[in-house]
Amino acid sequence: MEGFVFYSYLIAAIAYFLLLLLAAIGIKKNTITFPFFIAVAFSLLWAAYICTIQYRWFSDDLSIPDSLGYETLRDAAWFFVLGTLISRQRYNHSYKLLYQSSFAYVLGVFMLFLFSFEISDDLRGHVLHIIGEKVHVRLLSHLVFSIIGLALIEDLYRSAAPELRWVIKFLCIGLGSLFTIDFIVYSKSLLFTKLDYPLWGSRGIINALVTPLLAVSMYRLQTTNMSGIALSRTVVFHSTVLMGTGLYLILMSLAGFYIRDFGGSWGEVAEILFIFLAIVILLVLFASGKIRAQAKVIFNKHIFSYRYDYREEWLKLSKTVAKLNSLSDLSEAIIKTMADLIDSSGGGLWLKDDQGNYYLAEARNLGFEASEDIAANHEMVQFMTDKQWVIDLYQFLKDPGFYNHIDLSYWSPAEKKVWLIIPLFLQNDLEAFVVLTQARAPRALNWEDHDLLKTVGKQLANALALKRASDALSQSRQFEAYNRISAYLVHDLKNLIAQIALIVKNAEKHKSNPEFIDDAITTLKNVVNKMDHLIVQLKQGNGTPDQNIRINLAEIAADLVIQQAGNKPALQFIKSIDTDIFVMAEKEKITAILGHLVQNAQDATPDNGTVKLELGKNQQHAMIKILDTGCGMEKKFIAERLFKPFDTTKGNAGMGIGVYEARDYIIKHSGTCVVDSKPGSGTTFTITLPLADDALTL
């Protein structure tokens, strides 16, 4: 094992020597790397000294504590590096933080004392005589150093802007690894009251492994202007909690040792129970919202000039709003967001209804039954609308005149524990207000609290308005779908009414003609069937699938000739092949679509013109052509208006959805609809539909 320790630290010494050469080459590129050079030099001295004593005392591990003084220098040098980097970001000066921080002075004096304690046998003897031999000052001190190092690394990295973390991330990983292994070594050694020799010896290889990370960080420090890192409240809070937790566990471990040593036969059991209870108490404190709230109050009062980290609050608010999908989720999030800002235990949200009154939309730990709606003309509502203030009920109890003596008896803080009433404004309109109950750690609000609550309230009011607009748009789309169905039905009914009107028009003249009676009955039968089909469609809604069947286009074309017989010019049916042509579609729908197109062609063609329906097929598709010799259309009209719904050239006589519906249905059934037209030369509609499967084999 002694040989392993020697070679382990020899490798570390070589690695630090090479890193020192690289640091010396680039030390003039950036003054921030000078502390880095000093830290690498002390690390090299530390590793080299261990190699020396291990070589001299190759079989005696009692020489290990002699290196702890140099390890203290190494830790102090790395603390100096971390301190200068944090100072650079806070003040744009490498050493200003070290000058102004009382903690830095205390830590420096303590490390100087510990270094003297490590290298001076006389001083060490006097100190141990005073505090006792059983107090493992060395192990405890270096355990504290590892905790301080981890806290500083967390402080540096968490407070860095995202674009600057690229510069320091390998430094944080490398030093974090070193201090973590130190924490493991000394915490385990302190637990068993002696240095863990194998684990201690492995640190040399670990130090050698992290030197490439330190080299990359050193290069980036030399080539980058470090600025823009700002100390945040989150960093201070977490770093302080981390350090406090470490010190708490150390003190509890020391107390456990004393209990074990003086507890007799039950000492070990008492030690285990004591440490277990200490950890449970620590977890209870962490889980207490009141303790966290009081800690934040202390930090805000005594550390920061501004109470809130506005960047953190705004990012948190934006992420919260972005995740919400419904109005109920948003209502709950509004209460939680407002309550978390000032560590309130709960509250309720009153939203404005269609009549302008306010009702309780959501409650979260409100603490009382709120059955009363707040009228739009209530004096509290009028006061918030005019002043746009946050109402502090405890301030109201002290000075009612500050709030114009408005009636706030319903929100009595003595009975209902209500603390704040926060308005949510959309521009100058009061969209809602939030009622919050007492804080976990009571405190007085200042101007910063009021400004933040009002600003966040406006942002949440915008989110409410956006959500309501989204819901209104969704309803509008549903109405649009319903209106679209209605438009199709009305269009079909209009054509059916036209057929009946034609019968009525010619009845007086041809009522004695048996052929007219037969045609009229056939037409009425066809109208009844179509109306029954329309009623079924209306009952089923637009979301039902098409009832496709195998239909014969030749039969439909023949029916169209009869159906349109009363219109001029008469429809001519031309069939290019003798066989029937089958496709998969809705018979009524195809009949209606072709009827619309034929009707349009007849309307656009003079009585002495020609309207034809040609039917044919190729290997895979049925082909339907509707030709007329009417007025024709321009290409611009075809491109911009022909297939646009509700755009008609017939005035009040048309609805403008026949051609749109025809193309929409045909495309949905894998077909095509092509228009060829010229002004004065007529129009040709060419429709293709896939043949039915068995028709492909014919």
XYZ file of C-alpha atoms in Angstrom:
698
model
C 0.000 0.000 0.000
C 2.879 2.361 0.782
C 4.215 1.901 -2.721
C 0.749 2.633 -4.189
C 0.535 5.890 -2.229
C 3.979 6.958 -3.440
C 3.259 6.340 -7.102
C -0.248 7.783 -6.793
C 1.043 11.131 -5.570
C 4.051 10.980 -7.896
C 1.650 10.888 -10.854
C -0.248 13.815 -9.329
C 2.983 15.787 -8.894
C 3.966 15.208 -12.542
C 0.501 16.243 -13.734
C 0.560 19.423 -11.633
C 4.089 20.209 -12.861
C 2.961 20.054 -16.491
C -0.111 22.146 -15.632
C 2.146 24.680 -13.899
C 4.232 25.044 -17.077
C 1.089 25.735 -19.103
C -0.073 28.272 -16.530
C 3.304 30.029 -16.589
C 3.242 30.312 -20.394
C -0.151 32.057 -20.486
C -0.007 34.013 -17.225
C 0.409 37.347 -19.045
C -2.656 36.835 -21.244
C -5.129 37.491 -18.449
C -4.496 38.615 -14.874
C -7.338 36.406 -13.652
C -5.070 33.356 -14.210
C -2.439 34.491 -11.712
C -4.368 33.045 -8.716
C -4.779 29.886 -10.792
C -0.991 29.707 -11.202
C -0.529 30.075 -7.421
C -3.076 27.317 -6.691
C -1.410 24.909 -9.128
C 1.991 25.682 -7.554
C 0.741 24.868 -4.046
C -0.957 21.712 -5.359
C 2.345 20.656 -6.862
C 4.132 21.395 -3.559
C 1.548 19.340 -1.681
C 1.776 16.300 -3.981
C 5.579 16.490 -4.137
C 5.905 16.682 -0.349
C 3.776 13.554 0.090
C 5.968 11.740 -2.464
C 9.052 12.811 -0.495
C 7.849 11.682 2.901
C 6.495 8.451 1.463
C 9.846 7.780 -0.130
C 11.690 8.525 3.117
C 9.241 6.601 5.297
C 8.219 3.970 2.801
C 6.681 1.691 5.384
C 5.429 4.155 8.010
C 2.022 5.686 7.477
C 2.429 7.899 10.562
C 4.170 10.423 8.329
C 0.897 11.176 6.536
C -0.344 13.916 8.940
C 2.840 15.872 8.259
C 1.441 16.727 4.811
C -1.769 18.258 6.152
C -0.132 21.676 6.560
C 0.663 21.766 2.840
C -2.850 20.561 2.107
C -4.119 23.572 4.059
C -2.065 25.840 1.780
C -3.433 24.048 -1.264
C -7.037 24.502 -0.090
C -6.400 28.170 0.728
C -5.002 28.728 -2.775
C -8.043 27.173 -4.456
C -10.355 29.215 -2.190
C -8.424 32.255 -3.395
C -9.094 31.256 -7.035
C -12.831 30.802 -6.434
C -13.047 34.042 -4.454
C -11.346 36.078 -7.182
C -13.670 34.643 -9.846
C -16.781 35.479 -7.818
C -15.386 38.948 -7.060
C -14.645 39.491 -10.754
C -18.251 38.872 -11.646
C -19.825 40.886 -8.843
C -17.586 43.947 -8.935
C -15.532 43.518 -12.145
C -12.511 43.470 -9.837
C -10.527 40.388 -8.878
C -9.965 41.142 -5.179
C -12.651 43.593 -4.058
C -14.828 40.865 -2.558
C -11.874 39.531 -0.566
C -11.222 42.990 0.846
C -14.845 43.587 1.858
C -15.894 40.128 3.068
C -15.570 39.525 6.800
C -15.930 35.805 6.101
C -12.806 35.931 3.931
C -10.826 37.518 6.806
C -12.078 34.963 9.332
C -11.335 32.066 6.985
C -7.869 33.426 6.208
C -6.965 33.828 9.889
C -8.250 30.355 10.713
C -6.303 28.722 7.855
C -3.137 30.561 8.910
C -3.632 29.303 12.463
C -4.276 25.765 11.214
C -1.143 25.842 9.062
C 0.893 26.870 12.087
C -0.867 24.174 14.110
C 0.066 21.564 11.487
C 3.785 22.380 11.197
C 4.549 23.360 14.803
C 4.725 20.515 17.282
C 4.883 22.920 20.233
C 1.765 24.832 19.196
C -0.062 21.609 18.458
C 0.841 20.237 21.855
C -0.416 23.322 23.696
C -3.708 23.375 21.770
C -4.383 19.676 22.255
C -3.606 20.016 25.931
C -6.312 22.673 26.211
C -9.071 21.080 24.098
C -8.179 17.452 24.690
C -6.521 14.723 22.647
C -9.788 13.150 21.547
C -10.874 16.182 19.553
C -9.679 15.466 16.011
C -8.975 19.067 15.042
C -7.130 18.141 11.850
C -9.806 15.860 10.436
C -12.597 18.213 11.449
C -10.876 21.281 9.945
C -10.235 19.655 6.586
C -13.808 18.350 6.509
C -14.987 21.945 6.993
C -12.626 23.062 4.189
C -14.193 20.533 1.791
C -17.680 21.855 2.629
C -16.565 25.466 2.109
C -15.001 24.521 -1.221
C -18.188 22.832 -2.455
C -20.272 25.821 -1.333
C -18.009 28.261 -3.211
C -18.121 26.117 -6.355
C -21.906 26.001 -6.228
C -21.976 29.759 -5.682
C -19.735 30.392 -8.672
C -21.544 28.095 -11.104
C -25.173 28.816 -10.151
C -24.613 32.557 -10.245
C -22.985 32.498 -13.686
C -24.877 33.629 -16.757
C -25.560 30.709 -19.153
C -23.118 31.992 -21.759
C -20.287 32.172 -19.163
C -20.792 28.735 -17.678
C -18.939 27.390 -20.695
C -15.799 29.101 -19.334
C -15.942 27.780 -15.782
C -17.777 24.462 -16.031
C -14.625 22.277 -16.208
C -13.058 24.214 -13.339
C -16.175 23.597 -11.248
C -16.236 19.909 -12.200
C -12.521 19.457 -11.456
C -12.460 21.282 -8.125
C -15.830 19.793 -7.194
C -14.324 16.327 -7.664
C -11.316 17.200 -5.478
C -13.385 18.635 -2.631
C -15.894 15.784 -2.873
C -13.209 13.135 -2.413
C -11.810 15.214 0.462
C -15.264 15.305 2.045
C -15.567 11.513 1.742
C -12.066 10.891 3.133
C -12.340 13.155 6.160
C -15.981 12.442 7.016
C -15.240 8.704 7.032
C -12.009 9.235 8.951
C -13.790 11.419 11.491
C -16.491 8.799 11.889
C -13.950 6.074 12.703
C -11.559 8.477 14.570
C -8.592 7.646 12.351
C -7.421 8.522 8.852
C -8.652 6.174 6.131
C -5.258 5.282 4.649
C -6.306 3.499 1.394
C -8.874 6.156 0.510
C -6.405 8.899 1.354
C -3.776 7.321 -0.899
C -6.120 7.167 -3.902
C -6.437 10.965 -3.954
C -3.175 11.281 -5.888
C -4.553 9.493 -8.955
C -7.833 11.422 -8.668
C -5.911 14.721 -8.632
C -3.976 13.627 -11.725
C -7.209 12.712 -13.534
C -8.771 16.154 -13.026
C -5.735 18.148 -14.225
C -6.915 18.004 -17.899
C -10.175 19.629 -16.804
C -8.225 22.308 -14.952
C -6.032 22.845 -18.036
C -9.075 23.437 -20.250
C -10.512 25.877 -17.722
C -7.187 27.694 -17.447
C -7.053 28.133 -21.236
C -10.616 29.496 -21.306
C -9.855 31.850 -18.430
C -6.845 33.157 -20.333
C -8.812 33.804 -23.521
C -12.154 35.029 -22.144
C -13.128 38.292 -20.542
C -14.995 37.095 -17.461
C -17.900 39.376 -16.650
C -21.605 39.209 -16.175
C -21.991 36.794 -13.285
C -24.216 38.230 -10.563
C -24.779 36.795 -7.120
C -28.366 35.650 -6.784
C -30.518 35.058 -3.766
C -31.000 31.437 -4.747
C -27.240 30.890 -4.735
C -26.788 32.511 -1.325
C -29.718 30.605 0.126
C -28.602 27.198 -1.208
C -24.929 27.759 -0.451
C -25.704 28.856 3.091
C -28.011 25.889 3.583
C -25.330 23.541 2.207
C -22.658 24.927 4.521
C -25.015 25.050 7.493
C -26.062 21.433 6.873
C -22.442 20.309 6.795
C -21.592 22.135 10.006
C -24.745 20.821 11.670
C -23.834 17.221 10.790
C -20.270 17.751 12.017
C -21.455 19.109 15.363
C -23.961 16.298 15.753
C -21.249 13.730 14.928
C -18.938 15.243 17.589
C -21.763 15.147 20.105
C -22.359 11.516 19.175
C -18.705 10.679 19.795
C -18.858 12.177 23.275
C -22.066 10.277 24.020
C -20.392 7.061 22.904
C -17.236 7.654 24.961
C -19.062 8.589 28.162
C -22.145 6.445 27.799
C -20.726 3.218 29.153
C -22.105 -0.029 27.796
C -24.993 1.797 26.143
C -22.727 4.414 24.529
C -22.803 3.072 20.957
C -26.587 2.597 21.015
C -27.065 6.108 22.408
C -24.736 7.503 19.719
C -26.721 5.854 16.918
C -30.042 7.062 18.316
C -28.707 10.589 18.784
C -27.354 10.873 15.222
C -30.576 9.383 13.806
C -32.698 11.920 15.696
C -30.393 14.744 14.562
C -30.867 13.767 10.897
C -34.646 13.469 11.347
C -34.777 16.932 12.920
C -32.744 18.313 10.001
C -35.158 16.800 7.472
C -38.147 18.199 9.384
C -36.583 21.656 9.294
C -36.004 21.369 5.535
C -39.615 20.315 4.991
C -41.025 23.212 7.011
C -42.372 25.996 4.831
C -42.412 28.336 7.824
C -38.695 27.801 8.530
C -37.835 28.430 4.863
C -39.965 31.569 4.833
C -38.283 32.920 7.977
C -34.865 32.157 6.519
C -35.730 34.125 3.357
C -36.893 37.052 5.486
C -33.550 37.068 7.324
C -31.580 36.942 4.055
C -33.628 39.714 2.496
C -33.305 41.957 5.548
C -29.612 41.573 6.258
C -27.885 40.565 3.004
C -29.579 42.107 -0.042
C -30.559 45.634 -0.911
C -33.334 44.278 -3.163
C -35.684 41.710 -1.757
C -36.385 39.754 -4.933
C -34.380 38.202 -7.722
C -36.513 39.657 -10.530
C -34.928 37.629 -13.304
C -35.630 34.410 -11.427
C -39.197 35.454 -10.585
C -39.989 36.433 -14.174
C -38.563 33.246 -15.671
C -40.470 31.169 -13.133
C -43.707 33.004 -13.955
C -43.209 32.591 -17.713
C -42.578 28.848 -17.375
C -45.629 28.424 -15.150
C -47.985 30.214 -17.565
C -46.580 28.342 -20.571
C -47.490 24.947 -19.063
C -51.168 25.726 -18.441
C -53.885 24.253 -20.642
C -57.204 25.302 -19.096
C -58.801 28.160 -17.221
C -59.052 26.099 -14.016
C -55.338 25.287 -14.158
C -54.567 28.968 -14.713
C -56.761 30.010 -11.785
C -54.965 27.636 -9.442
C -51.574 28.749 -10.780
C -52.443 32.416 -10.166
C -53.166 31.732 -6.489
C -50.027 29.616 -6.075
C -47.809 32.175 -7.834
C -49.048 35.077 -5.723
C -48.870 33.056 -2.515
C -45.322 31.834 -3.210
C -44.084 35.375 -3.828
C -44.718 36.387 -0.221
C -44.806 32.892 1.362
C -48.549 32.996 2.002
C -50.245 29.756 2.997
C -53.135 30.043 0.515
C -55.845 32.206 -0.987
C -58.670 32.573 -3.475
C -59.257 34.039 -6.933
C -62.330 36.135 -7.783
C -62.993 36.429 -11.542
C -65.243 38.890 -13.371
C -68.324 37.365 -14.975
C -70.338 38.537 -18.000
C -72.296 41.021 -15.881
C -69.159 42.596 -14.421
C -69.572 41.033 -10.959
C -66.855 38.947 -9.286
C -67.272 35.327 -8.194
C -64.949 32.875 -6.426
C -63.388 30.838 -9.236
C -60.726 28.944 -7.281
C -59.613 28.518 -3.658
C -56.446 27.031 -2.212
C -56.193 26.711 1.577
C -58.434 29.757 1.874
C -59.563 28.781 5.355
C -63.195 29.922 5.152
C -66.336 29.458 3.052
C -66.665 32.394 0.650
C -70.299 32.440 -0.472
C -70.651 36.135 -1.217
C -70.200 37.472 -4.748
C -68.688 40.916 -5.063
C -70.791 43.341 -7.096
C -69.228 45.518 -9.752
C -70.284 48.651 -7.888
C -68.873 47.520 -4.533
C -66.790 50.254 -2.928
C -63.771 47.944 -2.604
C -63.897 47.233 -6.342
C -64.249 50.924 -7.104
C -61.323 51.719 -4.795
C -59.020 49.152 -6.455
C -60.089 50.350 -9.903
C -59.345 53.981 -9.065
C -56.164 53.526 -7.029
C -54.787 50.255 -8.448
C -53.392 49.473 -4.990
C -52.724 46.246 -3.145
C -54.934 46.281 -0.048
C -53.093 45.261 3.135
C -55.721 44.286 5.727
C -53.315 44.654 8.659
C -52.403 48.131 7.517
C -56.132 48.830 7.194
C -56.650 47.868 10.861
C -53.958 50.340 11.927
C -55.041 53.176 9.628
C -58.502 52.821 7.982
C -58.245 56.338 6.611
C -55.421 55.239 4.332
C -57.996 53.269 2.304
C -60.686 55.975 2.409
C -62.597 54.106 5.146
C -64.020 51.591 2.634
C -66.014 48.693 4.038
C -63.695 45.672 4.358
C -65.548 43.985 7.201
C -66.227 40.901 5.079
C -62.451 40.246 4.916
C -61.845 40.652 8.641
C -58.263 39.433 9.280
C -59.140 38.559 12.861
C -61.808 36.057 11.759
C -60.683 34.889 8.326
C -56.894 35.421 8.547
C -56.966 37.416 5.287
C -53.828 39.459 4.680
C -53.800 40.927 1.162
C -56.228 41.711 -1.659
C -54.310 42.010 -4.936
C -55.981 43.430 -8.077
C -55.280 41.948 -11.514
C -55.590 44.636 -14.183
C -55.823 44.274 -17.941
C -54.812 47.773 -18.932
C -57.163 49.757 -16.657
C -59.903 47.140 -16.307
C -60.074 45.049 -13.136
C -60.303 41.512 -14.514
C -59.904 39.702 -11.188
C -58.454 39.976 -7.716
C -56.596 37.561 -5.466
C -57.165 37.260 -1.723
C -54.184 35.866 0.232
C -54.141 34.577 3.785
C -51.481 35.233 6.408
C -47.840 34.536 5.597
C -45.932 31.673 7.203
C -43.420 34.232 8.496
C -45.337 37.500 9.118
C -43.603 40.620 7.886
C -44.415 44.141 6.768
C -44.663 44.831 3.042
C -42.603 47.602 1.478
C -42.778 49.384 -1.872
C -40.876 46.570 -3.575
C -43.431 43.958 -2.507
C -46.320 46.120 -3.715
C -44.678 46.830 -7.078
C -43.851 43.181 -7.693
C -47.350 41.991 -6.764
C -49.002 44.568 -9.030
C -46.639 43.800 -11.931
C -47.093 40.050 -11.640
C -50.838 40.652 -11.332
C -50.889 42.488 -14.664
C -48.971 39.668 -16.320
C -51.382 37.086 -14.927
C -54.339 39.221 -16.057
C -52.893 39.112 -19.575
C -52.672 35.331 -19.294
C -56.329 35.247 -18.207
C -57.378 37.406 -21.151
C -55.360 35.244 -23.549
C -56.963 32.082 -22.188
C -60.454 33.570 -22.496
C -59.708 34.666 -26.057
C -58.482 31.141 -26.831
C -61.692 29.642 -25.418
C -63.769 32.136 -27.418
C -61.863 31.207 -30.577
C -62.503 27.530 -29.915
C -66.225 28.205 -29.539
C -66.167 30.299 -32.684
C -64.625 27.403 -34.577
C -67.351 25.090 -33.317
C -70.003 27.542 -34.485
C -68.157 27.841 -37.788
C -68.329 24.076 -38.278
C -72.022 24.119 -37.425
C -72.667 27.024 -39.785
C -70.740 25.244 -42.497
C -73.030 22.225 -42.227
C -76.018 24.536 -42.250
C -74.745 26.303 -45.352
C -74.417 23.006 -47.224
C -77.895 21.965 -46.155
C -79.431 25.295 -47.150
C -77.694 25.102 -50.514
C -79.131 21.639 -51.148
C -82.572 22.724 -49.964
C -82.446 25.703 -52.301
C -81.952 23.397 -55.282
C -84.728 21.092 -54.118
C -87.091 24.035 -53.702
C -86.172 25.143 -57.221
C -87.265 21.772 -58.580
C -90.588 21.937 -56.714
C -91.092 25.534 -57.822
C -90.575 24.448 -61.427
C -93.301 21.829 -61.031
C -95.680 24.405 -59.553
C -94.856 26.835 -62.316
C -95.705 24.343 -65.088
C -98.570 22.584 -63.306
C -101.326 24.936 -64.532
C -100.198 24.540 -68.114
C -99.454 20.783 -68.188
C -101.656 19.377 -65.405
C -103.716 17.473 -67.944
C -100.657 15.868 -69.506
C -100.070 12.356 -68.084
C -96.387 12.502 -68.907
C -96.041 15.735 -66.880
C -97.823 14.086 -63.949
C -95.446 11.124 -64.122
C -92.398 13.394 -64.306
C -93.728 15.526 -61.425
C -94.252 12.472 -59.233
C -90.779 11.189 -60.064
C -89.274 14.585 -59.274
C -91.179 14.862 -55.977
C -90.112 11.355 -55.026
C -86.527 12.318 -55.713
C -86.937 15.510 -53.623
C -88.383 13.529 -50.703
C -85.500 11.054 -50.804
C -82.955 13.868 -50.816
C -84.670 15.690 -47.968
C -84.719 12.473 -45.916
C -81.006 12.128 -46.570
C -80.394 15.726 -45.492
C -82.290 15.152 -42.239
C -80.177 12.066 -41.517
C -77.026 14.102 -42.145
C -78.216 16.834 -39.812
C -78.928 14.327 -37.033
C -75.590 12.573 -37.442
C -73.524 15.769 -37.556
C -70.404 16.544 -39.545
C -68.149 14.116 -37.695
C -69.737 10.903 -39.065
C -67.834 8.973 -41.725
C -69.043 8.897 -45.310
C -71.427 6.036 -46.130
C -69.638 4.988 -49.300
C -71.203 2.315 -51.492
C -70.548 0.982 -54.962
C -72.506 3.218 -57.332
C -72.993 3.305 -61.103
C -72.185 6.725 -62.577
C -74.180 5.951 -65.713
C -77.381 5.610 -63.680
C -76.663 8.862 -61.824
C -76.054 10.669 -65.121
C -79.335 9.355 -66.523
C -81.171 10.556 -63.409
C -79.555 13.987 -63.781
C -80.921 14.293 -67.316
C -84.424 13.745 -65.964
C -83.853 15.977 -62.931
C -82.612 18.902 -65.027
C -85.090 18.410 -67.853
C -87.067 21.500 -66.911
C -84.037 23.805 -67.270
C -82.686 25.239 -70.491
C -80.572 24.458 -72.353
C -81.402 20.781 -71.928
C -78.667 18.546 -70.566
C -77.135 16.164 -73.107
C -75.657 12.905 -71.796
C -72.846 11.324 -73.799
C -71.324 7.972 -72.780
C -68.028 7.137 -74.450
C -68.140 3.404 -73.588
C -70.909 0.825 -73.396
C -69.979 -0.710 -70.017
C -71.154 0.715 -66.710
C -68.716 2.720 -64.615
C -68.587 2.024 -60.859
C -66.993 4.088 -58.099
C -67.097 4.077 -54.278
C -68.992 7.146 -53.005
C -72.250 8.435 -51.513
C -74.935 8.260 -54.133
C -76.876 11.243 -52.847
C -73.734 13.348 -52.480
C -72.417 12.605 -55.967
C -75.858 13.279 -57.420
C -76.051 16.623 -55.593
C -72.519 17.647 -56.635
C -73.029 16.859 -60.311
C -76.440 18.496 -60.157
C -74.862 21.718 -58.778
C -72.287 21.798 -61.539
C -74.861 21.102 -64.270
C -77.175 23.754 -62.824
C -74.311 26.282 -62.845
C -73.524 25.400 -66.444
C -77.163 25.878 -67.474
C -77.339 29.205 -65.615
C -74.225 30.454 -67.424
C -75.393 29.306 -70.882
C -78.071 30.953 -73.031
C -81.128 28.937 -73.917
C -79.823 28.275 -77.440
C -76.464 27.046 -76.127
C -75.251 23.571 -75.258
C -74.630 21.765 -71.941
C -73.183 18.247 -72.053
C -72.276 15.592 -69.522
C -69.684 13.131 -70.856
C -68.841 9.926 -69.017
C -65.795 7.717 -69.599
C -62.903 5.989 -67.873
C -59.268 4.970 -68.163
C -57.463 2.081 -66.483
C -57.863 3.391 -62.917
C -60.235 6.360 -62.904
C -63.711 7.291 -63.930
C -63.868 10.548 -65.883
C -66.811 12.965 -65.820
C -66.875 16.071 -67.998
C -69.448 18.858 -67.818
C -69.151 21.131 -70.840
C -71.070 24.273 -71.682
C -70.927 27.005 -74.309
C -71.715 29.751 -71.826
C -69.986 33.008 -70.940
C -66.818 31.365 -69.578
C -64.467 32.615 -66.867
C -61.128 34.369 -66.660
C -58.101 32.573 -65.207
C -57.821 35.100 -62.375
C -61.427 34.454 -61.393
C -60.819 30.698 -61.418
C -57.683 31.045 -59.289
C -59.015 33.553 -56.755
C -62.790 33.231 -56.498
C -64.257 30.114 -58.114
C -63.423 27.721 -55.255
C -63.731 30.303 -52.472
C -66.737 29.545 -50.220
C -69.536 32.120 -49.899
C -68.298 34.068 -52.939
C -70.987 34.133 -55.637
C -71.702 36.027 -58.842
C -75.449 35.315 -58.649
C -76.289 37.957 -56.046
C -79.024 36.902 -53.610
C -79.896 33.915 -55.788
C -76.701 32.009 -54.955
C -74.686 31.062 -51.870
C -71.274 30.464 -53.414
C -70.573 27.034 -51.926
C -71.639 24.594 -54.669
C -68.296 24.471 -56.522
C -66.336 24.645 -53.270
C -68.273 21.695 -51.825
C -67.870 19.727 -55.074
C -64.078 20.050 -55.203
C -63.729 19.474 -51.445
C -65.671 16.198 -51.606
C -63.903 14.948 -54.718
C -60.421 15.656 -53.342
C -61.297 13.881 -50.065
C -62.131 10.817 -52.155
C -58.747 10.840 -53.929
C -60.149 12.445 -57.045
C -59.405 15.593 -59.024
C -61.431 18.544 -60.243
C -59.948 20.596 -63.091
C -61.513 23.648 -64.744
C -60.746 24.824 -68.254
C -62.497 28.022 -69.331
C -62.124 31.099 -71.484
C -64.354 34.168 -71.570
C -66.911 33.791 -74.369
C -65.854 30.213 -75.182
C -67.545 28.208 -72.459
C -66.294 26.081 -69.551
C -65.287 22.450 -69.018
C -65.224 20.775 -65.613
C -63.241 17.522 -65.661
C -63.721 15.266 -62.623
C -61.867 12.013 -61.959
C -62.662 9.449 -59.268
C -60.964 6.106 -58.528
C -62.797 3.153 -59.970
C -64.251 0.596 -57.582
C -61.896 -2.349 -56.980
C -63.845 -4.903 -58.986
C -64.153 -2.411 -61.867
C -60.369 -2.359 -62.212
C -60.362 -6.008 -63.254
C -62.895 -5.590 -66.032
